[in-house]
Every structure is written in structure tokens, then in C-alpha cells.
CSV table of C-alpha atoms in Angstrom, one decimal:
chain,number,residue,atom,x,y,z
A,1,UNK,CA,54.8,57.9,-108.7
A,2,UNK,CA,52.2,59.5,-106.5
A,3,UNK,CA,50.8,56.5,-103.5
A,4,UNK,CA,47.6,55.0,-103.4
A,5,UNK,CA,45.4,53.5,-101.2
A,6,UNK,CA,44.7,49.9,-103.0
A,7,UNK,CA,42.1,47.5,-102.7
A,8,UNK,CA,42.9,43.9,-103.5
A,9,UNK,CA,39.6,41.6,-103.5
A,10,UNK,CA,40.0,38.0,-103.6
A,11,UNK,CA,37.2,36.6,-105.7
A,12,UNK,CA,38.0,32.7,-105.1
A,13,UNK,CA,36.5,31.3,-102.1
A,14,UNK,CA,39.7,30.2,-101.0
A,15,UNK,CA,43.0,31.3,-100.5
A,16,UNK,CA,44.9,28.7,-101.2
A,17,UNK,CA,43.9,28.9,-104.6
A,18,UNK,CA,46.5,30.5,-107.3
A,19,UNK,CA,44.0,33.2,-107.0
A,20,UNK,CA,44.9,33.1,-103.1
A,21,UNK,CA,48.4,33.4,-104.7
A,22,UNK,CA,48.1,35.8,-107.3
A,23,UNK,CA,45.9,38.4,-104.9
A,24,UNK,CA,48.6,38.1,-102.6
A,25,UNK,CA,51.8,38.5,-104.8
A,26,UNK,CA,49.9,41.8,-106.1
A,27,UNK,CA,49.5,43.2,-102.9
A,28,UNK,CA,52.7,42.4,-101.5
A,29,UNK,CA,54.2,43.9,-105.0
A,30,UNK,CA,52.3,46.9,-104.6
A,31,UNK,CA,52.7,47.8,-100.9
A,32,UNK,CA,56.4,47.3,-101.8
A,33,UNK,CA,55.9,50.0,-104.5
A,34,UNK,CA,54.7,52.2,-101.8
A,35,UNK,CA,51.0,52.0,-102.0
A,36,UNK,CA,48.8,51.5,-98.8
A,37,UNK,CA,47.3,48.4,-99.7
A,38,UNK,CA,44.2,46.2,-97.6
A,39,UNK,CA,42.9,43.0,-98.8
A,40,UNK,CA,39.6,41.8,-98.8
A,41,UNK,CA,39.1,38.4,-99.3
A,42,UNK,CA,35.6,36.8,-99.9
A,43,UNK,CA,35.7,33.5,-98.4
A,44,UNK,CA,36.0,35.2,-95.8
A,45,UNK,CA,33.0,37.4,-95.2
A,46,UNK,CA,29.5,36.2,-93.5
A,47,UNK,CA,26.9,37.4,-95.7
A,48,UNK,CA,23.6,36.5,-97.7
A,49,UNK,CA,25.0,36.1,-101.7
A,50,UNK,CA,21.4,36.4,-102.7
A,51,UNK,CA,19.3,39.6,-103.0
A,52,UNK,CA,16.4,38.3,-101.6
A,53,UNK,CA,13.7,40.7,-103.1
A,54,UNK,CA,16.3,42.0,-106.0
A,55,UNK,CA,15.8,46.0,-105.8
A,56,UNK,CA,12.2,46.1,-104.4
A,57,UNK,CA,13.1,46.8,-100.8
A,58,UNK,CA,16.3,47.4,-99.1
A,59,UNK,CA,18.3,44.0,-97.6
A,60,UNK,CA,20.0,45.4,-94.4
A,61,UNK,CA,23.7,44.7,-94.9
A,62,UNK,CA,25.6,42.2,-92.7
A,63,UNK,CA,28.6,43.9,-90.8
A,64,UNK,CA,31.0,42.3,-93.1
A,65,UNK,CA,29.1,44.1,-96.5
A,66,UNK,CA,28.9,46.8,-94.7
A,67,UNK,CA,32.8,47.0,-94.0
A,68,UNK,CA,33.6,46.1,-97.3
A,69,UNK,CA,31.7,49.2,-98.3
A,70,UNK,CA,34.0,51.1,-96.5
A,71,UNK,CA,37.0,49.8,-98.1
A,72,UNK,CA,35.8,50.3,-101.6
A,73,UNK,CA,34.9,54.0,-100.8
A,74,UNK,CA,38.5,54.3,-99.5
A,75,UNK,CA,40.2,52.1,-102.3
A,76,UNK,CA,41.5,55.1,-105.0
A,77,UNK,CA,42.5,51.4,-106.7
A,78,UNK,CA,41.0,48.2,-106.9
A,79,UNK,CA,42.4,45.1,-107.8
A,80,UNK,CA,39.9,42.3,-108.9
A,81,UNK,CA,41.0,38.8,-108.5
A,82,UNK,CA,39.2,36.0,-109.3
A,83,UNK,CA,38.6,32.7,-111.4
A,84,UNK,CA,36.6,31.7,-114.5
A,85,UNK,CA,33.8,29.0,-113.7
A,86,UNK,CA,31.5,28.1,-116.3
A,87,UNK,CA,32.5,31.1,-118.2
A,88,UNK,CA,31.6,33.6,-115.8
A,89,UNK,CA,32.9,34.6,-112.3
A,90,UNK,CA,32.0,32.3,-109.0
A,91,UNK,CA,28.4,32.7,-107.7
A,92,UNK,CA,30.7,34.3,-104.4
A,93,UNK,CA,31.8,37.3,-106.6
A,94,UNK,CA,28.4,37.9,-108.4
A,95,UNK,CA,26.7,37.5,-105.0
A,96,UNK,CA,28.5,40.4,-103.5
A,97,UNK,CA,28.6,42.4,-106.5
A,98,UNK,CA,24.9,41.8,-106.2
A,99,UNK,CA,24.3,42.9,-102.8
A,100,UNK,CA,26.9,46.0,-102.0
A,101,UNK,CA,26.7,48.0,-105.5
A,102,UNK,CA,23.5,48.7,-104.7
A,103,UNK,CA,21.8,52.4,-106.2
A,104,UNK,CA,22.8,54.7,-103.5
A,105,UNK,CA,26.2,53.2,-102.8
A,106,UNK,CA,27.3,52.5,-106.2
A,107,UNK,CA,25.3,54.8,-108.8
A,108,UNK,CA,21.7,56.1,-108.4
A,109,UNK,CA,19.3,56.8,-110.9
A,110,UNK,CA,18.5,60.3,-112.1
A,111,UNK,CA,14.7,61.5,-112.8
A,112,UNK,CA,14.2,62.0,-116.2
A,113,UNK,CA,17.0,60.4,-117.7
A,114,UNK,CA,17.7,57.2,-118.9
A,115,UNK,CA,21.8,57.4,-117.4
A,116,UNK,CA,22.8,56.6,-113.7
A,117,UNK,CA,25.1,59.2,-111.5
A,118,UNK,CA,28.3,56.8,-111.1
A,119,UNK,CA,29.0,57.3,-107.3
A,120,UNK,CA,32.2,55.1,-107.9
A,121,UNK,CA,33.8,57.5,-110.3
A,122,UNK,CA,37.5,58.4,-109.9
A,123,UNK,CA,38.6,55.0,-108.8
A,124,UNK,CA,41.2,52.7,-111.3
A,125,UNK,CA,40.9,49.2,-111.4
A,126,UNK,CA,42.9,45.7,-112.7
A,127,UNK,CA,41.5,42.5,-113.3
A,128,UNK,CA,43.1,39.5,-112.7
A,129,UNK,CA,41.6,36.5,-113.9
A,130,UNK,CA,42.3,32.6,-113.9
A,131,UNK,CA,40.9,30.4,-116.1
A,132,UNK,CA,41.5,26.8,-117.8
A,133,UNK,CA,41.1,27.5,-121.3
A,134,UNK,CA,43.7,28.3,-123.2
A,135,UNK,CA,43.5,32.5,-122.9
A,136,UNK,CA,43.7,32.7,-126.7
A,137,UNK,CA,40.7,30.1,-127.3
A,138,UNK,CA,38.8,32.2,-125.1
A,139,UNK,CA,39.5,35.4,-126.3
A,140,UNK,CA,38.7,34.2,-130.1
A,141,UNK,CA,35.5,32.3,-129.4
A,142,UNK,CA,34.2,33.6,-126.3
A,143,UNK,CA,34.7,36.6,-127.0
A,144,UNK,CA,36.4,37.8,-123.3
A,145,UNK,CA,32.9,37.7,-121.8
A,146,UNK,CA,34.1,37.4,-118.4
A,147,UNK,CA,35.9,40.9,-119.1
A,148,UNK,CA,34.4,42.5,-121.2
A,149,UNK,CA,30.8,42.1,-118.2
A,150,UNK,CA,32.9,42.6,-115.6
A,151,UNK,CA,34.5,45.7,-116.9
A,152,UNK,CA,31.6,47.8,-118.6
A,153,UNK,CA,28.7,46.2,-117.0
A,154,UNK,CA,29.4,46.1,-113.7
A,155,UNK,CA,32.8,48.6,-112.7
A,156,UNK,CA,32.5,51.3,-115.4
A,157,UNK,CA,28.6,51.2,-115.2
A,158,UNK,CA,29.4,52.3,-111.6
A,159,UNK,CA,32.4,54.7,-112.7
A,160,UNK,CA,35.2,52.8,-111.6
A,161,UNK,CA,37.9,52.8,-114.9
A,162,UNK,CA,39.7,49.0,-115.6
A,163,UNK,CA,42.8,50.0,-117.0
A,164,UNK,CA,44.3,46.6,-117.1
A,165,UNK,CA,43.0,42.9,-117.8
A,166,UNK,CA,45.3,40.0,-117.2
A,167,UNK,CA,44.0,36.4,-118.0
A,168,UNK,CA,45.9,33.4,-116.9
A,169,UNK,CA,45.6,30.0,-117.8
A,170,UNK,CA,45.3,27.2,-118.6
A,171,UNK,CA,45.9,27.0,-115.0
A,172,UNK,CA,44.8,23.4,-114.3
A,173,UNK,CA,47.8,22.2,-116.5
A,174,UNK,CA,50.5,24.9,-115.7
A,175,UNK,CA,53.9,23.8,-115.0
A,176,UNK,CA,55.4,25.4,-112.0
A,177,UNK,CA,57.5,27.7,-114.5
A,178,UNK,CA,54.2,29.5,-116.0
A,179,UNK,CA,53.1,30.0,-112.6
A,180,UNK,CA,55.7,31.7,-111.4
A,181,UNK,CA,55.9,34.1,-114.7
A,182,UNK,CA,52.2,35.2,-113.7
A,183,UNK,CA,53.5,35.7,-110.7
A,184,UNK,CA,56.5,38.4,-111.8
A,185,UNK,CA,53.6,39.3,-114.3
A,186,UNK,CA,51.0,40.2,-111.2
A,187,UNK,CA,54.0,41.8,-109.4
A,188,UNK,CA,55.0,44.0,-112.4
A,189,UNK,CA,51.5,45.3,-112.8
A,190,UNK,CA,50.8,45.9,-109.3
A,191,UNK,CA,54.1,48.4,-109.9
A,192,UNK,CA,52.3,50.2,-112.8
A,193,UNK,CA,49.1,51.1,-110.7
């Protein structure tokens, strides 16, 4: 297995969460595996969630976007962490999607055409994702929404290939013996990158 340089973003505004947890068995798991591995987390960062005048002008990027930029242009990997609220990610995760895959950085629009140039193309990605419905309720009558956006809407639109979903949960209710399977489970895929 050829090493990668892996990006492991912590969606969940804190890190003491089992987000916190599960961001931080996969990158232990895959630096172990041999991987160069950094970790973003997004509590973290100091930076406007909102795009203030959506795609009209151009919102100058605080130093902490603009370092995260970086690190996804380096990441040959990413690793998505992050919880289910309300059946959609936190306002955190969307508010940074919002404001760093910007056209330019993350695809730009061609004349004449109704398709985008993905600028992200060539990068892999997992999700990880926490939630506390049962996983099999939500995949039957929600449909995965949280995924299924996440994956085509927002990484692929962009170029970036998900080539693994995990969902954990009910997490509010797991006994400690769950959570440490997820665990092994988050270590096992962070092997398989």
C-alpha cells in the first residue's frame, strides 16, 4: 500500500464529542498504517460561517480558511467526520463548506456549458457520521440524506470521490461496548484508505 497524505476534518464543534473520538482513532489508525496524516478540527477555527453576499462578491478569507485551503489541496484523502443534527450536518460544517469551496478553489464554471471544471478531482474521501436514530430507520425512511448531499452534492460536485460511508448510532444510547466496536470499525477503515 502506497502512503498518503490524509486529511481528517472534525465536523463537531467539540472534541470531546465521540466525533472528537472517532476523528481521532482514524487518524491515529491511519498514521499507524503509514499515511502522513493532519487534522483539522472546526471548533477550532476563527472564521465567519456565513457568506455574507452568497457568490455576488468575493468574502476575503480569515487566515484560518485560508490555511485550511491549503490542507485540502494537500490532502490526496479526506476523512469527514461529523454528526447528524436535525437531519443534516451542524451549521459549523455547512458554514465552512459554504465559505472555502468557493468557484475558483473548488470547481469553476465553464462558458457555454451547463457542467463545472471539478478543481478537487483526484482526491478519495470517507465519511464518518454520528447520529441518534437507529442507522437502519434512517436509511429506510430518510433515505441517507445526510449522505447521499454530502457525497454528490457537495464532494463529488467538486471532484473529490467518497468511497466509504460509515453511520453510527444511536449514539445517545450506546453502551460502552458499541462504542468501542465503532471505534475498531473507524480504525479498520482508516487502514483500507
Amino acid at each position: 500500500m502506497m502512503s498518503k497524505k490524509v486529511l481528517v476534518i472534525l465536523g463537531h464543534s467539540l472534541d470531546d464529542s465521540f466525533c472528537g473520538a472517532l476523528s481521532a482513532q482514524y487518524a491515529a489508525s491511519a498514521e499507524a498504517a503509514g499515511h502522513q496524516v493532519q487534522v483539522l478540527k472546526l471548533g477550532d477555527l476563527q472564521f465567519d460561517p456565513i457568506l455574507r453576499h452568497g457568490y455576488r462578491q468575493i468574502q476575503p478569507l480569515e487566515a484560518d480558511l485560508t490555511q485550511a485551503q491549503a490542507q485540502i489541496e494537500w490532502a490526496e484523502h479526506i476523512a469527514l467526520v461529523y454528526p447528524v443534527w436535525w437531519g443534516a450536518a451542524p451549521a459549523l460544517l455547512k458554514g465552512f463548506i459554504d465559505r472555502i469551496f468557493v468557484p475558483g478553489f473548488a470547481f469553476k464554471y465553464q462558458e457555454d456549458s451547463s457542467f463545472q471544471v471539478k478543481l478537487l478531482k483526484g482526491r478519495s474521501a470517507h465519511l464518518l457520521v454520528t447520529m441518534d436514530t437507529p442507522p437502519w430507520y434512517y436509511r429506510w425512511v430518510y433515505r441517507l440524506s445526510v449522505l447521499r448531499q454530502m457525497r454528490k452534492t457537495t464532494l463529488e460536485f467538486c471532484g473529490i470521490k467518497v468511497t466509504k460511508s460509515a453511520v453510527f448510532g444511536p449514539v445517545i444510547s450506546a453502551q460502552p461496548a458499541h462504542r468501542s466496536a465503532w471505534l475498531a470499525q473507524t480504525s479498520a477503515l482508516a487502514t483500507r484508505i
